[in-house]
XYZ file of C-alpha atoms in Angstrom:
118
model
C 1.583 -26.064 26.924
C 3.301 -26.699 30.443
C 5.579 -29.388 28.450
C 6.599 -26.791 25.727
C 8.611 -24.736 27.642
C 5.943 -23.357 29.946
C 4.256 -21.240 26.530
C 1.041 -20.414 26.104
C -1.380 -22.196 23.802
C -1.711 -18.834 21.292
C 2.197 -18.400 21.511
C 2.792 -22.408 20.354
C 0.237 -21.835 17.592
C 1.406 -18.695 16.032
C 4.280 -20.474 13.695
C 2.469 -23.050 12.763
C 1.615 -23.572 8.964
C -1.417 -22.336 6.946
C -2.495 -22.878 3.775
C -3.122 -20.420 1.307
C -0.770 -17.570 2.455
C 1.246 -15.210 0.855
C 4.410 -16.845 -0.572
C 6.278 -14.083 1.645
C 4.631 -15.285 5.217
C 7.356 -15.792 7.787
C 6.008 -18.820 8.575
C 7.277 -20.767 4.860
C 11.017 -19.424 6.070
C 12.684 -22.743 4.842
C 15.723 -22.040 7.068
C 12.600 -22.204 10.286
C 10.937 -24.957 8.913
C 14.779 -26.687 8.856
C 15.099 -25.867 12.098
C 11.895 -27.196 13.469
C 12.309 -30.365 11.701
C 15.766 -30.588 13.772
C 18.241 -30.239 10.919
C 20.067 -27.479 12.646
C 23.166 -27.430 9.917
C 21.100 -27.365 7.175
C 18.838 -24.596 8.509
C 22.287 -22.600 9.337
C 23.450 -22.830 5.827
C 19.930 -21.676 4.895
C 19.699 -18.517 6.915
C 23.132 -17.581 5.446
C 21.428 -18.005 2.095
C 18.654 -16.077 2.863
C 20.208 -13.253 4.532
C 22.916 -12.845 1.667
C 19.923 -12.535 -0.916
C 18.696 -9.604 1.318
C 22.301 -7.743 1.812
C 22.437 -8.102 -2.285
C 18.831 -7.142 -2.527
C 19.474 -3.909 -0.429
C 23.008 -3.472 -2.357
C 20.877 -3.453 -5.439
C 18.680 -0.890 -4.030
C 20.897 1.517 -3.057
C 22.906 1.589 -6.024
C 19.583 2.319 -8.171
C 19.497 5.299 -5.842
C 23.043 6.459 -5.812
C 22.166 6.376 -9.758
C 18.987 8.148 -9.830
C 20.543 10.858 -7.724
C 23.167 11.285 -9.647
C 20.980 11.435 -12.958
C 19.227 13.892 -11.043
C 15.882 11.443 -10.968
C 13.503 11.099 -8.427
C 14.495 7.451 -6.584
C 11.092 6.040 -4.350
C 12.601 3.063 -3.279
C 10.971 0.249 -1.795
C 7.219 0.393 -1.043
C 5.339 -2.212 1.227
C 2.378 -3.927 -0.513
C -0.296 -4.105 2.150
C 1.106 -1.383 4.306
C 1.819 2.400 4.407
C 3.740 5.069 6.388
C 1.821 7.474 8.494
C 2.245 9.773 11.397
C 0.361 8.963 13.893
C -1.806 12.131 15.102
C -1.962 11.404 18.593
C 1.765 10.383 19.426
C 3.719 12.215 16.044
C 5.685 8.535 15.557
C 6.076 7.222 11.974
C 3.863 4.047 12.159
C 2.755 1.557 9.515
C -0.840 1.314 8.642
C -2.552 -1.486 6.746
C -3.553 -0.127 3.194
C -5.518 -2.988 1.409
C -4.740 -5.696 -0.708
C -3.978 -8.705 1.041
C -7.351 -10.437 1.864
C -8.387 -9.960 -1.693
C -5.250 -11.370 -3.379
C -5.568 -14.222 -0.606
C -9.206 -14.713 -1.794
C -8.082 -14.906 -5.685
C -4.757 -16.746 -4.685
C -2.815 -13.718 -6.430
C 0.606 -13.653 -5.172
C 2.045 -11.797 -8.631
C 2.819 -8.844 -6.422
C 4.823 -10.342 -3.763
C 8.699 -9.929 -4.575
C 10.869 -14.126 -3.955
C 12.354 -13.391 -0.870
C 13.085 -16.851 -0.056
């Protein structure tokens, strides 16, 4: 660890590749995985990519709502898979609160739900 940059053992772990996971884990990123593999203007061109998929993803999303409100429908917008909002009773702060899901479609390998973000 003292050669990478003085980190810890846990903190040059966490990024590194697992089987199995949910095709959305941060870890498949292929602009990172560019990056790490020290192709620096290819992983540029990639995080462009990926972050004009999102704008146009979030365009999308509020023009389905802009839509729905004027249609007078009801508009939920986007809604985590494994995770919902709460507020917390102790401290009153909107906080996000694992709901369920994930370790079974792991155990199945049943990604159907998760959205192509990359």
């Amino acid at each position: 660890a003292e050669n990478m940059y003085f980190f810890s053992d846990l903190a040059l772990t966490l990024n590194e590749p697992e089987e199995r996971v949910a095709p959305t884990d941060s870890r498949l990123r292929p602009d990172q995985r560019l990056m790490e593999s020290g192709r620096w203007d290819e992983a540029n061109v990639e995080k462009q990519r990926l972050e004009e998929k999102q704008r146009a993803v979030r365009r999308r999303r509020e023009a389905e709502a802009v839509e729905a409100l004027e249609e007078g429908k009801d508009y939920e917008g986007y809604i985590p898979l494994w995770f919902e909002r709460k507020v917390d009773a102790v401290t009153g702060e909107l906080i996000c609160v694992y709901k369920g899901g994930y370790w079974e479609a792991k155990d199945k390998q049943d990604w159907s739900l998760c959205p192509n973000i990359f």
